[in-house]
Coordinates of C-alpha atoms and ligand atoms in Angstrom, one line a residue:
M29 CA 38.9 64.2 24.6
T30 CA 36.2 62.8 22.4
E31 CA 38.5 60.0 21.5
R32 CA 38.9 59.1 25.1
R33 CA 35.1 59.1 25.6
L34 CA 34.5 57.0 22.5
A35 CA 37.0 54.5 23.7
A36 CA 35.5 54.3 27.2
V37 CA 32.0 53.8 25.8
A38 CA 33.2 51.2 23.3
A39 CA 34.9 49.3 26.1
A40 CA 31.7 49.4 28.2
L41 CA 29.7 47.9 25.3
G42 CA 32.2 45.1 24.7
E43 CA 31.6 42.9 21.6
A44 CA 28.6 45.0 20.5
A45 CA 30.9 47.9 19.6
Q46 CA 33.4 48.3 16.8
R47 CA 35.5 51.2 15.7
D48 CA 35.8 52.7 12.2
V49 CA 33.5 50.4 10.4
P50 CA 32.5 51.1 6.7
L51 CA 28.8 51.8 6.8
A52 CA 28.6 50.8 3.1
R53 CA 28.8 47.2 4.4
H54 CA 25.5 47.6 6.3
S55 CA 23.5 49.9 4.1
G56 CA 21.0 48.6 1.5
V57 CA 22.5 50.7 -1.3
G58 CA 26.1 49.9 -0.4
I59 CA 27.1 53.5 0.2
G60 CA 28.5 55.2 3.3
G61 CA 31.9 56.0 4.9
L62 CA 33.2 55.0 8.3
A63 CA 31.2 55.0 11.5
E64 CA 33.5 56.3 14.2
L65 CA 31.8 53.9 16.6
L66 CA 29.4 51.3 15.4
V67 CA 27.2 49.4 17.9
I68 CA 25.1 46.4 16.7
A69 CA 22.4 46.1 19.3
R70 CA 21.1 42.5 19.2
D71 CA 19.0 42.8 22.3
R72 CA 16.8 45.5 23.9
G73 CA 19.2 46.0 26.9
T74 CA 22.1 46.8 24.6
L75 CA 20.0 49.1 22.5
I76 CA 18.9 51.2 25.5
R77 CA 22.3 51.0 27.2
A78 CA 24.1 52.2 24.1
V79 CA 21.9 55.3 23.9
L80 CA 22.2 56.1 27.6
L81 CA 26.0 55.6 27.6
A82 CA 26.3 57.9 24.5
Q83 CA 24.1 60.5 26.2
E84 CA 26.1 60.3 29.5
A85 CA 29.4 60.7 27.6
G86 CA 28.1 63.6 25.5
I87 CA 28.7 61.6 22.3
A88 CA 26.4 62.3 19.3
W89 CA 24.4 59.2 18.4
R90 CA 21.8 57.9 15.9
V91 CA 19.8 54.7 15.7
F92 CA 19.1 53.1 12.4
G93 CA 17.3 49.9 11.4
G94 CA 18.0 48.3 8.1
L95 CA 19.6 51.4 6.5
T96 CA 17.3 50.8 3.5
N97 CA 16.1 54.4 3.2
I98 CA 19.1 56.5 4.1
L99 CA 21.8 58.0 1.9
L100 CA 24.9 58.1 4.2
P101 CA 27.8 60.5 3.5
D102 CA 31.0 59.3 1.9
D103 CA 33.0 60.8 4.7
G104 CA 31.1 58.7 7.3
L105 CA 29.5 59.6 10.6
R106 CA 31.1 60.9 13.7
G107 CA 30.0 59.7 17.1
M108 CA 28.0 56.5 17.7
V109 CA 25.9 54.8 15.0
I110 CA 23.6 52.2 16.5
L111 CA 22.2 49.5 14.2
N112 CA 19.1 48.0 15.7
H113 CA 19.1 44.2 15.4
T114 CA 16.6 43.5 18.2
R115 CA 14.5 40.9 16.3
G116 CA 12.1 39.5 18.9
V117 CA 8.4 39.2 18.0
D118 CA 5.5 37.9 20.1
Y119 CA 2.3 36.7 18.3
D120 CA -0.8 36.5 20.6
T121 CA -3.1 34.0 19.0
A122 CA -6.1 34.9 21.3
T123 CA -6.2 38.5 20.2
C124 CA -4.3 38.6 16.8
R125 CA -2.0 41.1 18.5
V126 CA 1.7 41.4 17.5
V127 CA 4.3 42.9 19.8
A128 CA 7.5 43.4 17.8
E129 CA 10.9 44.7 18.9
S130 CA 11.8 47.6 16.7
G131 CA 14.7 45.8 15.0
A132 CA 12.4 43.0 13.8
I133 CA 12.4 42.6 10.0
I134 CA 9.0 44.1 9.0
A135 CA 8.6 41.8 5.9
K136 CA 9.0 38.7 8.2
V137 CA 6.4 39.9 10.6
A138 CA 4.1 40.6 7.6
Q139 CA 4.7 37.1 6.1
E140 CA 4.1 35.4 9.4
T141 CA 0.9 37.3 10.2
T142 CA -0.3 36.6 6.6
R143 CA 0.4 32.9 7.1
R144 CA -1.7 32.9 10.2
G145 CA -4.5 34.6 8.4
W146 CA -4.2 37.8 10.4
G147 CA -5.1 40.8 8.2
G148 CA -3.5 44.3 8.4
L149 CA 0.2 43.9 7.5
T150 CA 0.1 41.9 4.3
W151 CA 0.9 45.0 2.3
A152 CA 4.4 44.9 3.9
V153 CA 5.4 41.3 2.8
G154 CA 8.1 42.8 0.5
L155 CA 8.9 45.9 2.4
P156 CA 12.7 46.2 3.2
G157 CA 13.8 47.3 6.7
T158 CA 12.8 47.0 10.3
V159 CA 9.7 47.7 12.3
G160 CA 11.3 50.8 13.8
G161 CA 12.2 52.3 10.5
A162 CA 8.7 51.5 9.1
V163 CA 7.1 53.3 12.1
V164 CA 9.3 56.4 11.9
N165 CA 8.6 56.7 8.1
N166 CA 4.9 55.5 8.4
A167 CA 5.9 53.2 5.6
G168 CA 3.1 52.0 3.3
A169 CA 2.3 50.3 0.0
F170 CA -0.8 48.9 -1.9
G171 CA -3.2 51.0 0.2
G172 CA -1.8 49.9 3.5
E173 CA 0.4 51.8 6.0
I174 CA 1.8 51.5 9.5
A175 CA -0.6 54.1 10.9
K176 CA -3.6 51.8 10.1
T177 CA -2.7 49.0 12.5
L178 CA -0.2 50.4 15.0
S179 CA -2.0 50.5 18.3
A180 CA 0.9 51.3 20.7
A181 CA 4.7 51.7 20.9
E182 CA 7.3 51.8 23.5
I183 CA 9.7 54.7 23.1
L184 CA 12.9 55.7 24.9
T185 CA 12.5 59.4 25.8
P186 CA 15.5 61.8 25.8
E187 CA 15.4 61.6 29.6
G188 CA 16.1 57.9 29.4
H189 CA 12.6 56.6 30.3
I190 CA 10.6 53.9 28.5
Q191 CA 7.1 55.3 27.8
T192 CA 4.2 53.6 26.1
V193 CA 2.4 55.9 23.6
G194 CA -0.6 55.5 21.3
P195 CA -0.7 56.1 17.5
D196 CA -1.8 59.7 18.0
W197 CA 1.5 60.5 19.6
F198 CA 3.3 59.9 16.2
A199 CA 1.1 62.4 14.3
F200 CA 1.3 60.1 11.3
Q201 CA 0.9 61.5 7.8
Y202 CA 1.8 60.3 4.3
R203 CA 5.3 58.7 4.8
Y204 CA 5.8 60.9 7.9
S205 CA 5.7 60.7 11.7
R206 CA 6.8 63.3 14.2
L207 CA 10.0 61.2 14.7
K208 CA 11.1 62.0 11.2
A209 CA 11.3 65.7 12.1
A210 CA 12.4 65.2 15.7
A211 CA 16.0 65.9 16.8
R212 CA 16.5 62.1 16.7
Q213 CA 16.6 61.9 20.4
V214 CA 13.6 59.5 20.8
I215 CA 13.8 55.9 19.7
V216 CA 11.1 53.3 19.1
V217 CA 11.8 50.3 21.2
S218 CA 8.8 48.1 20.3
A219 CA 5.6 48.3 18.4
T220 CA 2.2 46.7 18.9
F221 CA -0.1 45.9 16.0
E222 CA -3.8 45.0 16.3
L223 CA -4.7 42.7 13.4
T224 CA -8.0 41.0 12.4
L225 CA -8.8 37.4 11.5
R226 CA -9.2 37.0 7.7
D227 CA -9.4 34.2 5.2
P228 CA -5.7 32.9 5.1
A229 CA -6.1 31.9 1.4
A230 CA -7.3 35.4 0.4
L231 CA -4.4 37.0 2.3
A232 CA -1.9 34.6 0.7
A233 CA -3.2 35.5 -2.7
K234 CA -2.8 39.2 -1.9
A235 CA 0.8 38.6 -0.7
T236 CA 1.6 36.8 -4.0
E237 CA 0.0 39.6 -6.0
Y238 CA 2.1 42.3 -4.1
T239 CA 5.3 40.3 -4.5
E240 CA 4.7 39.9 -8.2
R241 CA 3.9 43.6 -8.6
R242 CA 7.2 44.6 -6.8
Q243 CA 9.1 42.2 -9.0
R244 CA 7.5 43.6 -12.2
T245 CA 7.9 47.3 -11.3
Q246 CA 10.9 47.7 -9.1
P247 CA 14.4 47.3 -10.6
P248 CA 16.7 44.7 -9.0
G249 CA 20.1 45.9 -7.6
R250 CA 21.2 48.2 -4.8
T251 CA 18.7 51.0 -4.4
L252 CA 17.1 53.1 -1.6
G253 CA 13.7 52.5 -3.0
S254 CA 11.7 55.5 -4.3
T255 CA 14.0 58.5 -4.3
F256 CA 11.3 61.1 -4.4
K257 CA 7.8 61.4 -3.0
N258 CA 5.0 61.4 -5.5
P259 CA 3.8 65.0 -5.9
P260 CA 0.1 65.6 -5.6
G261 CA -1.8 64.1 -8.6
D262 CA 1.3 62.8 -10.3
Y263 CA 4.2 60.3 -10.1
A264 CA 7.9 61.2 -9.5
G265 CA 8.9 58.3 -11.8
R266 CA 6.7 59.5 -14.6
L267 CA 8.1 63.1 -14.4
I268 CA 11.8 62.0 -14.3
E269 CA 11.1 59.7 -17.3
A270 CA 9.3 62.5 -19.1
A271 CA 12.3 64.8 -18.4
G272 CA 14.4 62.3 -20.5
L273 CA 16.6 61.2 -17.6
K274 CA 16.1 57.4 -17.6
G275 CA 19.5 55.7 -17.8
T276 CA 21.5 58.8 -16.9
R277 CA 24.7 58.1 -15.1
R278 CA 26.8 59.9 -12.6
G279 CA 29.9 58.0 -11.5
G280 CA 28.8 54.6 -10.3
C281 CA 25.1 55.4 -10.0
V282 CA 22.3 55.3 -12.6
I283 CA 18.7 56.3 -13.0
S284 CA 16.9 53.0 -13.6
E285 CA 15.7 52.2 -17.1
Q286 CA 12.9 50.2 -15.6
H287 CA 11.6 52.8 -13.1
A288 CA 12.9 56.3 -13.1
N289 CA 12.2 57.0 -9.4
F290 CA 14.8 54.3 -8.5
F291 CA 18.5 55.2 -8.6
I292 CA 20.9 52.2 -8.6
N293 CA 24.4 51.8 -7.3
E294 CA 26.1 49.7 -9.9
G295 CA 28.9 48.7 -7.5
H296 CA 31.3 51.6 -7.0
G297 CA 28.7 54.4 -6.6
T298 CA 29.2 57.1 -3.9
A299 CA 26.9 59.4 -2.0
A300 CA 28.2 62.2 -4.2
D301 CA 27.1 60.3 -7.4
Y302 CA 23.7 59.6 -5.9
Q303 CA 23.3 63.2 -4.8
A304 CA 24.3 64.4 -8.3
L305 CA 21.5 62.4 -9.8
I306 CA 19.0 63.8 -7.2
D307 CA 20.1 67.3 -7.9
L308 CA 19.8 66.7 -11.7
A309 CA 16.3 65.1 -11.5
Q310 CA 15.1 67.9 -9.2
A311 CA 16.5 70.7 -11.5
E312 CA 15.3 69.1 -14.8
V313 CA 11.8 68.3 -13.5
E314 CA 11.4 71.8 -12.1
R315 CA 12.7 73.4 -15.3
Q316 CA 10.5 71.4 -17.6
F317 CA 7.3 71.0 -15.6
G318 CA 7.5 73.5 -12.8
I319 CA 7.2 70.8 -10.1
R320 CA 9.7 70.6 -7.2
L321 CA 10.3 67.0 -6.3
E322 CA 10.8 66.3 -2.6
P323 CA 13.1 63.4 -1.6
E324 CA 11.4 60.4 0.1
I325 CA 14.8 59.0 1.1
E326 CA 16.6 60.6 4.0
I327 CA 20.0 62.3 3.2
V328 CA 22.3 62.3 6.1
K329 CA 25.2 64.8 6.0
Q330 CA 28.2 64.4 8.3
S331 CA 28.0 68.0 9.2
A332 CA 24.6 67.4 10.8
V333 CA 26.0 64.9 13.1
S334 CA 29.2 66.8 14.0
D335 CA 27.1 70.0 14.7
Q336 CA 25.2 67.9 17.2
L337 CA 28.5 66.7 18.6
S338 CA 30.0 70.1 19.0
A339 CA 26.7 71.5 20.4
R340 CA 27.0 69.2 23.4
Ligands
FAD407 C1 13.6 48.2 -2.9 C2 13.0 49.1 -1.8 C3 11.6 49.2 -1.8 C4 10.9 50.0 -0.9 N1 9.6 50.1 -0.9 C5 8.9 50.8 0.0 C6 7.5 50.9 0.0 O1 6.8 50.2 -0.7 N2 6.9 51.7 0.9 C7 7.6 52.5 1.8 O2 7.1 53.2 2.6 N3 9.0 52.4 1.8 C8 9.7 51.6 1.0 N4 11.0 51.6 1.0 C9 11.8 52.4 1.9 C10 12.2 51.7 3.2 O3 12.2 50.3 3.1 C11 11.2 52.0 4.4 O4 11.1 53.3 4.6 C12 11.6 51.3 5.7 O5 10.5 51.3 6.5 C13 12.9 51.8 6.3 O6 13.2 51.0 7.4 P1 14.7 50.8 7.9 O7 14.7 49.9 9.1 O8 15.6 50.4 6.8 O9 15.0 52.3 8.3 P2 16.4 53.1 8.2 O10 16.6 53.4 6.8 O11 17.5 52.4 8.9 O12 16.0 54.4 9.0 C14 15.0 55.3 8.6 C15 14.8 56.4 9.6 O13 14.2 55.8 10.8 C16 15.0 56.1 11.9 N5 14.9 54.9 12.7 C17 15.1 53.6 12.4 N6 14.8 52.8 13.4 C18 14.5 53.6 14.4 C19 14.1 53.3 15.8 N7 14.0 52.1 16.3 N8 13.8 54.4 16.6 C20 13.9 55.6 16.1 N9 14.3 55.9 14.9 C21 14.5 54.9 14.0 C22 16.4 56.3 11.4 O14 17.2 57.1 12.3 C23 16.1 57.1 10.1 O15 15.8 58.4 10.4 C24 11.7 50.8 0.1 C25 13.1 50.7 0.0 C26 13.7 49.8 -0.9 C27 15.2 49.7 -0.9

């Protein structure tokens, strides 16, 4: 039954849709089993159509951007996985306003606005992922964050309508928006940023400083970025290091020697290996220091998606 519906939706989406694709190929950390139906949405029409078709057919669906912040399960995801590759960006010189499709690469937008001398996104010059993922996570670095410059966004509502919302709608907090907690039934289609004219040379110097800081502090290799949020008044990396866990391995994953809040897939790592390191760090830090670390990355379990599937 589901198979028939998946096949019909795949046929309707033509070349954008593929069956049984290893998500590890697309995820930043190189981990993740098969997507039953993978849709690569290269334009806004395909993005919206894929969601509406899945909804109509009663197929569970999720939209992802760069998959830079998600631990995907080894046994893959049922239903439809949509990868958002809508990359269009409009720069309005008169107003320093940027309207970006949600699949645009956030670092490229930040680099271009920095080059133009438009201040407000320079902190993101080295941020992996897409505009949509950055909005959902209220991504931030070096004192900047999405919430500070986002002035509006277009969303696709569960009823299938495009709606323009202001920043308040997102209820932004530290690395949080209401979409992080939502039932994943709303997607960000585009985002508008209001920037301000600044001295281009000063912005370029900042960009260089941020890039160098990332290179100095963040380990190279396949990671999901910071594994845990920093607890109030402390640093997750410092606590994991103090717990004596730097360099600890589980299967093909290791806690970085350079920065203990980064876990690296050395090539053959699995979600189970990554999860084992997460569990170990949480348990040891709590046992030794009485602090419960909360994951910053999102951990997706297949059961979550199949529950949604069977609930339909
Ligand atoms: C090396 C490294 C460094 C990093 N440094 C930072 C940093 O300094 N600061 C920081 O905040 N983060 C950092 N991150 C984490 C990550 O880059 C950001 O959170 C990024 O914004 C995620 O974007 P993405 O497109 O990859 O999202 P994904 O990982 O694909 O998705 C993240 C979440 O957003 C949802 N989502 C994605 N797009 C949409 C959309 N259009 N509509 C609705 N929901 C959507 C997904 O369903 C998922 O729930 C880092 C990661 C790495 C690997």
